[in-house]
Amino acid sequence: MIKINLLPAHILERRRLRSVIIIAAAVVILEVAVLGVAMTRVKGQLTDANTELAYWKQQAGKVAQFDSVIQSTNGQAGFYGRWVAWDTMIGRYHEAWAENLQEFARWIYARVQVDSLLPTPQQVQIQGRTDTLSSFRKAYLNIIRCPRYANVAFNITGITSGYVQGQTGAGPALRGPRPVAGSFGGLGGSARTGGGFGGGGLQLRLGSRAGMGRPTAAPAQSPFGMPRQAPRAMAFRGQRAPAGAGPQQLAALDRLRVGVTFSCLLKPQYTFQLIPPQPPVGGVPVTAAAGRGGGAAARARGGGLQIRMGGRSNTPRGGGP
Amino acid sequence: MAFLSRITRLHIIAGAGVVFVALLVAFSLSFLQPTLRQIKDVKAQQATQEKTWSQLPAKVAALSQAKQNLAMAEAQANAMLARQPKISTQPFDAMFDLHREYTYGTGPALLRFFLSKGYLPRGIALPATPFAPQAVPPLLVIPMGGFGIQARSFPAVLNFLRQLKDMPRIGVIGGVTIRGTSPNLDVTMPLTVYIMTSNALAPQAQVALAALAQAKAGGGAAGGAGGPRPPGRLRIRMGGSRSR
């Protein structure tokens, strides 16, 4: 059978176009539908993520609360800790004083009789006497070996140098006051009446590296020691003095004619050991106003407090212990 | 209609393609990409929060440790406070407490302490107390000036310094000077006695201390004392020694 299409060509073409348009429109509509679904899903994902984020934010907030509580607790502990640390530091500070004094004394030559030891947080001043300039030299070479000192300056008194015609030896004889057992100093250059060149005594003030050679003397085993010739009771060493110092002992004291003063500057790391620890809060001195029960007189009588209230006196009976 | 008669299939397919692509591009640029970026950000934030949350066990442990530290420090500080003489926090009562403490407490206690250790002290003197009620600071400072002891030997001096930790009051010495020769070593030093009042551990003292620490941290010039300022007619000197 033969099938004959009698439709004109342009009508046939229009029909084909219509179907193409329908297909194209369907595809576009389908695309819009797919995109709509995708949009809904993506929005859903965003909502879910935001919900989860809100949950985790809430949980993390709890951690932050913990942080806040921990910080507050640590702050409170720190407050109490500062008081306790201060108390502990005071103990260490007093111990440090003992340790430092021991260390200062350790490097004082045995043939130096120490008359005073005056430490401050910055420097230590040691005054003493020895018998010869040679002993001073050893004392100096000892003291500069102390690891706590940054610089050591010294001062020598009590001997003369120079030359005076008609006199032999290093200088005139010592004419200063005789030292008395237990006295402080006693052999200063100013007390003497020396003559000749340099009659006022030898005064040196040099740095710790004054070209005196390498330290050779061993540190003294017993610090506040005495020259062998002197009575031992004169030393810081601690032996009890004999009942009375005999002429021989006093004569031996004459040998301690070289007065020495060492000014030792402490290294910075050691200065802090001797600075008193400060309390965590500033303290307030509470004392009576001057002229109102205060002053030296009141201190001498133990406060001298008198309270009169309502005509009756409650002055402590017996004045206190 | 003449216009439609000139449209071919190719035109329709091309037009539909353009619309298709334009829709895709518009969807992607205006919605998909920003939203995906937003989701990514939210997830990143979430990860951060989760990480923070994962620190919770450590935080719990840290809090427990902090509480232990607090309890220990508080106990130590309270023990320290318990060793202090009782000074009332009420200004009127404190006036009498101060008088009692200065006159019968600290001075005799120090004297007894030094004598019990075998040292004869001299120059222990406390200033008179004011007879006017005044606010009680957290920390009382009693500047005693210099006092001295006689020691028989240098080791005895060292021993004395080491025994100062057992003083019946919180006392801090200043520069120690040693003069003389054995057995008459003359040891002198200034002594400052501190007395913690019950205000010392009070919350207001904590606040004052925190403020002081903040001021110091901020580089500001901190005041000399953390205690409350007394009323006008009272004579309290802060941080300095009293004039004579």
Coordinates of C-alpha atoms in Angstrom, one line a residue:
Chain A
M1 CA 0.0 0.0 0.0
I2 CA 1.3 3.4 -0.9
K3 CA 0.9 6.2 1.7
I4 CA 0.8 9.6 0.2
N5 CA 1.3 12.7 2.3
L6 CA -0.7 15.4 0.8
L7 CA 0.1 18.0 3.5
P8 CA 1.9 21.1 2.2
A9 CA 5.5 21.3 3.3
H10 CA 5.2 24.5 5.4
I11 CA 2.3 23.0 7.4
L12 CA 4.4 19.9 8.0
E13 CA 7.3 22.0 9.1
R14 CA 5.1 24.0 11.5
R15 CA 4.0 20.8 13.2
R16 CA 7.5 19.7 13.6
L17 CA 8.5 23.1 15.1
R18 CA 5.6 22.9 17.6
S19 CA 6.8 19.6 18.9
V20 CA 10.3 20.9 19.2
I21 CA 9.0 23.9 21.1
I22 CA 7.1 21.7 23.4
I23 CA 10.1 19.5 24.1
A24 CA 12.3 22.6 24.7
A25 CA 9.7 24.1 27.1
A26 CA 9.5 20.7 28.9
V27 CA 13.2 20.6 29.2
V28 CA 13.4 24.1 30.6
I29 CA 10.5 23.4 33.0
L30 CA 12.2 20.2 34.1
E31 CA 15.4 22.1 34.7
V32 CA 13.5 24.7 36.8
A33 CA 12.0 21.9 38.8
V34 CA 15.3 20.2 39.3
L35 CA 16.9 23.5 40.4
G36 CA 14.0 24.1 42.8
V37 CA 14.5 20.8 44.4
A38 CA 18.2 21.4 44.6
M39 CA 17.6 24.8 46.2
T40 CA 15.3 23.3 48.8
R41 CA 17.9 20.7 49.7
V42 CA 20.7 23.2 49.9
K43 CA 18.6 25.5 52.1
G44 CA 17.8 22.5 54.2
Q45 CA 21.5 21.7 54.6
L46 CA 22.2 25.3 55.6
T47 CA 19.4 25.2 58.2
D48 CA 20.7 22.0 59.6
A49 CA 24.2 23.4 59.8
N50 CA 23.0 26.5 61.5
T51 CA 21.0 24.4 64.0
E52 CA 24.1 22.2 64.7
L53 CA 26.2 25.3 65.1
A54 CA 23.8 26.8 67.6
Y55 CA 24.0 23.5 69.6
W56 CA 27.8 23.5 69.6
K57 CA 27.9 27.1 70.4
Q58 CA 25.8 26.4 73.4
Q59 CA 28.1 23.6 74.4
A60 CA 31.2 25.7 73.8
G61 CA 29.6 28.4 76.0
K62 CA 29.7 25.9 78.9
V63 CA 33.4 25.5 78.3
A64 CA 33.8 29.3 78.4
Q65 CA 31.9 29.3 81.7
F66 CA 34.4 26.8 83.0
D67 CA 37.2 29.1 81.9
S68 CA 35.6 31.9 83.7
V69 CA 35.2 29.9 86.9
I70 CA 38.8 28.6 86.6
Q71 CA 40.1 32.1 86.1
S72 CA 38.2 33.3 89.1
T73 CA 39.3 30.4 91.2
N74 CA 42.9 30.9 90.2
G75 CA 42.7 34.6 91.0
Q76 CA 41.4 33.8 94.5
A77 CA 44.1 31.2 95.0
G78 CA 46.6 33.7 93.7
F79 CA 45.4 36.2 96.3
Y80 CA 45.9 33.8 99.2
G81 CA 49.1 32.5 97.5
R82 CA 50.6 35.9 97.5
W83 CA 50.3 36.1 101.3
V84 CA 51.7 32.7 101.8
A85 CA 54.5 33.4 99.3
W86 CA 55.4 36.5 101.2
D87 CA 55.6 34.6 104.4
T88 CA 57.8 32.0 102.8
M89 CA 60.0 34.7 101.2
I90 CA 60.6 36.3 104.6
G91 CA 62.0 33.0 105.8
R92 CA 64.2 32.7 102.8
Y93 CA 65.3 36.3 103.1
H94 CA 66.6 35.8 106.6
E95 CA 68.3 32.6 105.5
A96 CA 69.8 34.5 102.6
W97 CA 71.3 37.0 105.1
A98 CA 73.0 34.2 107.0
E99 CA 74.2 32.6 103.8
N100 CA 75.6 35.9 102.4
L101 CA 77.3 36.8 105.7
Q102 CA 78.9 33.4 105.7
E103 CA 80.0 33.8 102.2
F104 CA 81.4 37.3 102.8
A105 CA 83.3 36.0 105.8
R106 CA 84.6 33.0 104.0
W107 CA 86.9 35.1 101.8
I108 CA 88.4 37.2 104.6
Y109 CA 92.0 36.2 105.1
A110 CA 92.7 34.6 108.5
R111 CA 95.3 37.2 109.5
V112 CA 92.8 40.0 109.3
Q113 CA 91.0 40.9 112.5
V114 CA 87.6 42.1 111.5
D115 CA 86.3 45.1 113.4
S116 CA 83.1 45.6 111.5
L117 CA 81.1 44.0 108.7
L118 CA 78.5 46.4 107.2
P119 CA 76.6 44.7 104.4
T120 CA 73.9 46.6 102.4
P121 CA 72.0 45.2 99.5
Q122 CA 74.5 47.0 97.2
Q123 CA 77.8 46.6 98.9
V124 CA 79.7 45.1 101.8
Q125 CA 82.1 47.2 103.8
I126 CA 84.6 45.3 105.8
Q127 CA 86.9 47.1 108.3
G128 CA 89.7 45.4 110.0
R129 CA 93.3 45.3 111.0
T130 CA 96.2 43.2 110.1
D131 CA 99.9 43.1 110.9
T132 CA 101.8 43.8 107.7
L133 CA 101.2 45.1 104.3
S134 CA 102.0 41.7 103.0
S135 CA 99.1 40.3 105.0
F136 CA 96.9 43.0 103.5
R137 CA 98.0 41.9 100.0
K138 CA 96.9 38.4 100.7
A139 CA 93.7 39.6 102.2
Y140 CA 93.0 41.6 99.1
L141 CA 93.8 38.8 96.8
N142 CA 91.5 36.6 98.8
I143 CA 88.6 38.9 98.9
I144 CA 88.6 39.6 95.1
R145 CA 88.1 35.9 94.6
C146 CA 84.7 36.0 96.3
P147 CA 82.2 35.3 93.4
R148 CA 79.6 37.6 94.8
Y149 CA 81.6 40.8 94.4
A150 CA 81.6 42.8 91.2
N151 CA 84.3 45.2 92.3
V152 CA 86.4 45.6 95.4
A153 CA 87.9 48.9 96.5
F154 CA 90.2 49.2 99.5
N155 CA 91.7 51.7 101.8
I156 CA 94.8 51.3 103.9
T157 CA 95.7 53.3 107.0
G158 CA 98.1 53.0 109.9
I159 CA 101.4 52.7 108.0
T160 CA 103.6 55.2 106.4
S161 CA 105.7 55.1 103.3
G162 CA 108.4 57.3 101.9
Y163 CA 111.8 58.1 103.3
V164 CA 112.9 60.4 106.1
Q165 CA 116.6 61.1 106.6
G166 CA 118.0 59.7 109.7
Q167 CA 115.4 57.1 110.1
T168 CA 115.7 53.6 108.9
G169 CA 112.9 51.3 107.9
A170 CA 109.7 52.1 106.2
G171 CA 108.6 55.0 108.4
P172 CA 108.3 56.4 111.8
A173 CA 107.1 54.2 114.6
L174 CA 103.4 53.9 115.3
R175 CA 102.2 56.4 117.9
G176 CA 98.5 55.9 117.8
P177 CA 96.4 54.8 120.8
R178 CA 96.9 51.3 121.8
P179 CA 94.0 49.1 120.8
V180 CA 91.9 47.7 123.7
A181 CA 90.4 44.3 123.5
G182 CA 86.9 44.5 122.2
S183 CA 87.2 48.0 120.9
F184 CA 86.3 49.0 117.4
G185 CA 89.1 50.1 115.2
G186 CA 91.7 52.0 117.1
L187 CA 94.5 52.2 114.6
G188 CA 93.5 54.9 112.1
G189 CA 96.0 56.9 110.2
S190 CA 94.5 60.1 111.4
A191 CA 95.4 59.3 115.0
R192 CA 99.1 59.1 114.3
T193 CA 101.7 61.8 114.0
G194 CA 103.9 60.6 111.3
G195 CA 106.6 62.7 109.8
G196 CA 108.4 62.9 106.5
F197 CA 107.1 62.1 103.1
G198 CA 103.7 60.5 103.1
G199 CA 103.5 61.0 106.9
G200 CA 99.7 61.0 106.8
G201 CA 99.6 57.3 106.0
L202 CA 99.3 55.4 102.8
Q203 CA 95.9 55.9 101.2
L204 CA 95.1 53.8 98.2
R205 CA 91.8 53.3 96.4
L206 CA 92.0 51.1 93.4
G207 CA 89.8 48.9 91.5
S208 CA 89.7 45.2 92.0
R209 CA 92.1 44.6 89.1
A210 CA 94.8 46.8 90.3
G211 CA 97.7 44.8 88.9
M212 CA 98.5 43.1 92.2
G213 CA 99.1 39.8 90.5
R214 CA 97.1 36.6 90.5
P215 CA 95.4 35.6 93.6
T216 CA 97.6 33.2 95.4
A217 CA 96.3 32.9 99.0
A218 CA 93.9 30.3 99.9
P219 CA 90.6 31.4 101.4
A220 CA 90.7 31.5 105.1
Q221 CA 89.2 28.4 106.7
S222 CA 88.0 30.2 109.7
P223 CA 86.8 33.6 108.5
F224 CA 86.9 36.2 111.3
G225 CA 90.3 35.0 112.2
M226 CA 93.1 36.6 114.0
P227 CA 96.8 36.9 113.3
R228 CA 98.7 34.2 115.1
Q229 CA 100.4 36.7 117.4
A230 CA 97.2 38.3 118.6
P231 CA 95.1 37.0 121.4
R232 CA 92.4 34.7 119.9
A233 CA 89.7 36.3 122.0
M234 CA 89.9 39.4 119.9
A235 CA 88.7 37.7 116.9
F236 CA 85.2 37.1 115.7
R237 CA 86.0 33.4 115.9
G238 CA 84.1 33.0 119.1
Q239 CA 86.5 31.7 121.7
R240 CA 86.0 33.2 125.1
A241 CA 88.5 35.9 126.2
P242 CA 90.9 35.2 128.9
A243 CA 90.2 36.9 132.2
G244 CA 92.5 39.7 131.4
A245 CA 94.7 40.7 128.5
G246 CA 98.3 40.5 129.7
P247 CA 101.1 42.8 128.5
Q248 CA 102.3 40.1 126.1
Q249 CA 98.9 40.0 124.4
L250 CA 98.6 43.7 124.3
A251 CA 102.0 43.9 122.8
A252 CA 100.9 41.5 120.2
L253 CA 98.0 43.8 119.4
D254 CA 100.5 46.5 118.4
R255 CA 101.4 44.4 115.5
L256 CA 97.9 44.9 114.1
R257 CA 98.9 48.3 112.8
V258 CA 97.6 48.1 109.3
G259 CA 94.0 49.3 109.1
V260 CA 92.2 48.0 106.1
T261 CA 88.8 48.8 104.7
F262 CA 87.3 46.8 101.8
S263 CA 84.3 48.2 100.0
C264 CA 82.9 45.3 98.0
L265 CA 80.3 46.0 95.4
L266 CA 77.8 43.1 95.0
K267 CA 76.9 41.6 91.7
P268 CA 73.3 42.4 90.7
Q269 CA 72.1 38.9 91.1
Y270 CA 73.1 38.9 94.8
T271 CA 71.8 42.3 95.6
F272 CA 68.2 41.1 95.4
Q273 CA 68.8 38.5 98.0
L274 CA 69.3 41.2 100.6
I275 CA 66.3 43.4 99.7
P276 CA 63.3 42.7 102.1
P277 CA 60.3 41.1 100.5
Q278 CA 57.4 43.4 100.1
P279 CA 53.9 42.4 101.4
P280 CA 51.2 41.7 98.9
V281 CA 49.3 44.8 100.0
G282 CA 50.8 48.0 101.1
G283 CA 51.0 48.2 104.8
V284 CA 49.8 51.0 106.9
P285 CA 51.9 52.1 109.9
V286 CA 49.4 52.8 112.7
T287 CA 51.0 55.0 115.3
A288 CA 49.9 57.8 117.6
A289 CA 50.3 61.4 116.4
A290 CA 53.6 63.0 117.4
G291 CA 53.4 64.7 120.8
R292 CA 50.4 62.7 121.8
G293 CA 51.9 59.8 123.6
G294 CA 54.4 59.1 120.9
G295 CA 58.0 60.1 120.7
A296 CA 61.2 58.8 122.2
A297 CA 60.1 59.4 125.8
A298 CA 56.9 57.4 125.3
R299 CA 58.9 54.7 123.5
A300 CA 61.3 54.5 126.4
R301 CA 58.5 53.9 128.9
G302 CA 57.0 51.2 126.7
G303 CA 54.4 53.3 125.0
G304 CA 53.3 55.4 127.9
L305 CA 49.7 55.0 127.1
Q306 CA 47.0 56.6 129.3
I307 CA 43.4 56.1 128.6
R308 CA 40.8 58.1 130.4
M309 CA 37.2 57.3 129.7
G310 CA 34.3 58.4 131.9
G311 CA 36.6 59.6 134.6
R312 CA 38.1 56.3 135.3
S313 CA 41.7 55.4 134.4
N314 CA 42.5 52.1 132.9
T315 CA 46.3 52.7 132.9
P316 CA 47.8 49.3 132.9
R317 CA 48.7 48.2 136.4
G318 CA 52.4 47.7 136.8
G319 CA 53.2 49.3 133.5
G320 CA 53.2 46.1 131.6
P321 CA 55.9 43.5 131.4
Chain B
M1 CA 3.1 34.8 11.5
A2 CA 5.6 35.7 8.8
F3 CA 8.2 35.9 11.6
L4 CA 7.3 32.4 12.9
S5 CA 7.5 31.1 9.4
R6 CA 11.2 32.0 9.3
I7 CA 12.0 30.2 12.7
T8 CA 13.7 26.9 12.2
R9 CA 14.3 24.0 14.6
L10 CA 17.8 25.1 15.0
H11 CA 16.6 28.5 16.3
I12 CA 14.3 26.8 18.8
I13 CA 17.0 24.4 20.1
A14 CA 19.5 27.2 20.3
G15 CA 17.0 29.4 22.2
A16 CA 16.1 26.6 24.6
G17 CA 19.8 25.9 25.1
V18 CA 20.5 29.6 26.0
V19 CA 17.6 29.6 28.5
F20 CA 18.8 26.3 29.9
V21 CA 22.3 27.6 30.4
A22 CA 21.2 31.0 31.6
L23 CA 19.0 29.4 34.3
L24 CA 21.8 27.2 35.4
V25 CA 24.3 30.1 35.6
A26 CA 21.8 32.3 37.4
F27 CA 21.0 29.5 39.9
S28 CA 24.6 28.8 40.5
L29 CA 25.8 32.4 40.9
S30 CA 22.9 33.8 42.8
F31 CA 22.1 30.9 45.1
L32 CA 24.1 27.8 45.0
Q33 CA 27.6 29.2 45.4
P34 CA 26.8 31.7 48.2
T35 CA 24.8 29.1 50.1
L36 CA 27.5 26.5 49.8
R37 CA 30.0 29.0 51.0
Q38 CA 27.7 29.8 53.9
I39 CA 27.4 26.2 54.7
K40 CA 31.2 25.8 54.6
D41 CA 31.6 28.7 57.0
V42 CA 29.0 27.3 59.4
K43 CA 30.7 23.9 59.3
A44 CA 34.1 25.6 60.0
Q45 CA 32.6 27.4 62.9
Q46 CA 31.0 24.3 64.1
A47 CA 34.4 22.5 63.9
T48 CA 35.9 25.2 66.1
Q49 CA 33.1 25.0 68.6
E50 CA 33.4 21.2 68.6
K51 CA 37.1 21.6 69.2
T52 CA 36.4 23.9 72.1
W53 CA 33.9 21.5 73.5
S54 CA 36.4 18.7 73.2
Q55 CA 38.5 20.6 75.8
L56 CA 35.8 20.2 78.4
P57 CA 37.4 17.2 80.2
A58 CA 40.6 19.1 80.4
K59 CA 38.7 22.1 81.7
V60 CA 36.9 20.0 84.3
A61 CA 40.3 18.7 85.4
A62 CA 41.8 22.2 85.4
L63 CA 38.8 23.4 87.5
S64 CA 39.3 20.6 89.9
Q65 CA 43.0 21.4 90.2
A66 CA 42.2 25.1 90.6
K67 CA 39.8 24.3 93.4
Q68 CA 42.4 22.2 95.1
N69 CA 45.0 24.9 94.8
L70 CA 42.5 27.4 96.2
A71 CA 41.6 25.2 99.1
M72 CA 45.3 24.7 99.9
A73 CA 46.2 28.3 99.5
E74 CA 43.2 29.4 101.5
A75 CA 44.1 27.0 104.3
Q76 CA 47.7 28.2 104.4
A77 CA 46.7 31.8 104.4
N78 CA 44.1 31.1 107.1
A79 CA 46.8 29.3 109.1
M80 CA 49.0 32.3 108.7
L81 CA 46.2 34.6 109.8
A82 CA 45.5 32.4 112.8
R83 CA 49.0 33.0 114.1
Q84 CA 48.3 36.7 114.0
P85 CA 47.0 38.6 117.1
K86 CA 43.3 39.3 116.9
I87 CA 42.7 42.9 115.9
S88 CA 39.0 43.8 115.6
T89 CA 37.8 45.1 112.3
Q90 CA 35.6 47.6 114.2
P91 CA 37.5 50.8 114.5
F92 CA 36.5 51.4 118.1
D93 CA 37.4 47.9 119.3
A94 CA 40.5 48.0 117.1
M95 CA 41.7 51.0 119.1
F96 CA 41.8 48.9 122.3
D97 CA 43.2 45.8 120.5
L98 CA 46.0 47.9 119.0
H99 CA 46.9 49.3 122.4
R100 CA 46.8 45.8 123.9
E101 CA 48.9 44.3 121.1
Y102 CA 51.5 47.0 121.0
T103 CA 51.9 47.2 124.7
Y104 CA 51.5 43.6 125.9
G105 CA 51.6 41.6 122.8
T106 CA 54.3 42.2 120.2
G107 CA 57.0 43.8 122.3
P108 CA 57.1 41.3 125.2
A109 CA 56.6 38.4 122.7
L110 CA 59.7 39.4 120.8
L111 CA 61.7 39.9 124.0
R112 CA 60.7 36.5 125.2
F113 CA 61.6 35.0 121.8
F114 CA 65.1 36.4 121.7
L115 CA 65.8 35.5 125.3
S116 CA 64.6 32.0 124.7
K117 CA 67.1 31.7 121.9
G118 CA 69.9 32.9 124.2
Y119 CA 70.3 36.4 122.9
L120 CA 69.9 39.5 124.9
P121 CA 68.2 42.1 122.8
R122 CA 68.3 45.8 123.3
G123 CA 66.4 48.7 121.8
I124 CA 63.1 46.8 121.2
A125 CA 60.6 49.6 121.3
L126 CA 57.2 50.0 119.7
P127 CA 55.5 53.3 119.0
A128 CA 52.4 54.4 120.9
T129 CA 49.1 53.7 119.4
P130 CA 46.5 56.3 118.6
F131 CA 43.5 56.8 120.8
A132 CA 41.0 57.5 118.2
P133 CA 39.0 54.9 116.3
Q134 CA 40.2 54.5 112.8
A135 CA 39.7 52.1 109.9
V136 CA 41.6 48.9 110.2
P137 CA 43.9 48.2 107.3
P138 CA 44.5 44.7 106.0
L139 CA 48.1 44.9 107.1
L140 CA 49.5 46.8 110.1
V141 CA 53.1 47.8 109.9
I142 CA 55.1 48.5 113.0
P143 CA 58.4 50.0 112.2
M144 CA 60.5 49.3 115.2
G145 CA 63.7 51.0 114.1
G146 CA 67.0 49.5 115.0
F147 CA 67.5 46.9 117.6
G148 CA 70.5 44.9 118.6
I149 CA 71.7 41.8 120.2
Q150 CA 75.0 40.7 121.7
A151 CA 76.4 37.6 120.2
R152 CA 79.4 35.6 121.4
S153 CA 80.6 34.5 118.0
F154 CA 80.1 34.9 114.3
P155 CA 78.4 31.5 114.0
A156 CA 76.1 32.6 116.7
V157 CA 75.1 35.6 114.6
L158 CA 74.4 33.3 111.6
N159 CA 72.4 31.1 113.9
F160 CA 70.4 34.0 115.1
L161 CA 69.5 35.1 111.6
R162 CA 68.4 31.6 110.8
Q163 CA 66.2 31.4 113.9
L164 CA 64.3 34.6 112.9
K165 CA 61.9 32.5 110.9
D166 CA 60.4 31.3 114.2
M167 CA 59.6 34.8 115.4
P168 CA 56.2 35.1 117.1
R169 CA 55.2 37.8 114.6
I170 CA 55.9 38.4 111.0
G171 CA 59.1 40.3 111.2
V172 CA 61.5 41.5 108.5
I173 CA 64.9 42.7 109.4
G174 CA 66.9 45.2 107.4
G175 CA 70.6 45.5 106.9
V176 CA 72.6 43.6 109.5
T177 CA 75.7 45.2 110.8
I178 CA 78.3 43.5 113.0
R179 CA 80.8 45.4 115.1
G180 CA 83.2 44.5 117.8
T181 CA 85.1 41.3 118.4
S182 CA 84.2 38.0 120.0
P183 CA 82.8 37.4 122.5
N184 CA 81.2 40.8 122.4
L185 CA 79.9 41.1 118.9
D186 CA 77.4 43.9 118.6
V187 CA 74.8 43.0 115.9
T188 CA 72.3 45.7 115.0
M189 CA 69.5 45.7 112.4
P190 CA 66.3 47.4 111.8
L191 CA 63.1 45.4 112.3
T192 CA 59.7 45.9 110.8
V193 CA 56.8 43.9 112.3
Y194 CA 53.7 43.1 110.2
I195 CA 50.4 42.2 111.7
M196 CA 47.7 40.8 109.4
T197 CA 44.3 41.8 110.5
S198 CA 41.2 39.8 109.7
N199 CA 40.6 42.3 106.9
A200 CA 43.7 40.9 105.1
L201 CA 41.8 38.0 103.6
A202 CA 38.5 39.8 103.2
P203 CA 36.9 40.1 99.7
Q204 CA 37.5 43.9 99.7
A205 CA 41.2 43.3 100.2
Q206 CA 41.1 40.9 97.2
V207 CA 39.5 43.6 95.2
A208 CA 42.0 46.2 96.3
L209 CA 44.8 43.8 95.5
A210 CA 43.4 43.1 92.1
A211 CA 43.1 46.8 91.4
L212 CA 46.6 47.3 92.6
A213 CA 47.8 44.5 90.3
Q214 CA 45.9 46.0 87.4
A215 CA 47.3 49.5 88.0
K216 CA 50.8 48.0 88.1
A217 CA 50.2 46.0 84.9
G218 CA 48.9 49.1 83.2
G219 CA 52.0 51.0 84.0
G220 CA 50.2 53.4 86.3
A221 CA 51.8 54.6 89.5
A222 CA 50.3 52.4 92.2
G223 CA 49.6 53.9 95.5
G224 CA 51.8 53.1 98.5
A225 CA 49.1 51.3 100.4
G226 CA 46.1 49.1 99.6
G227 CA 44.3 49.8 102.8
P228 CA 41.3 52.0 103.1
R229 CA 41.9 55.6 103.7
P230 CA 41.1 56.5 107.3
P231 CA 38.8 59.3 108.3
G232 CA 40.2 62.8 108.2
R233 CA 41.1 63.4 111.8
L234 CA 43.1 60.2 112.1
R235 CA 46.8 60.2 111.6
I236 CA 47.9 57.3 109.5
R237 CA 51.0 57.6 107.5
M238 CA 51.3 55.4 104.5
G239 CA 54.5 53.8 103.5
G240 CA 56.8 56.1 105.4
S241 CA 58.3 56.1 108.9
R242 CA 56.8 58.4 111.4
S243 CA 58.3 61.7 112.1
R244 CA 59.7 62.4 115.5

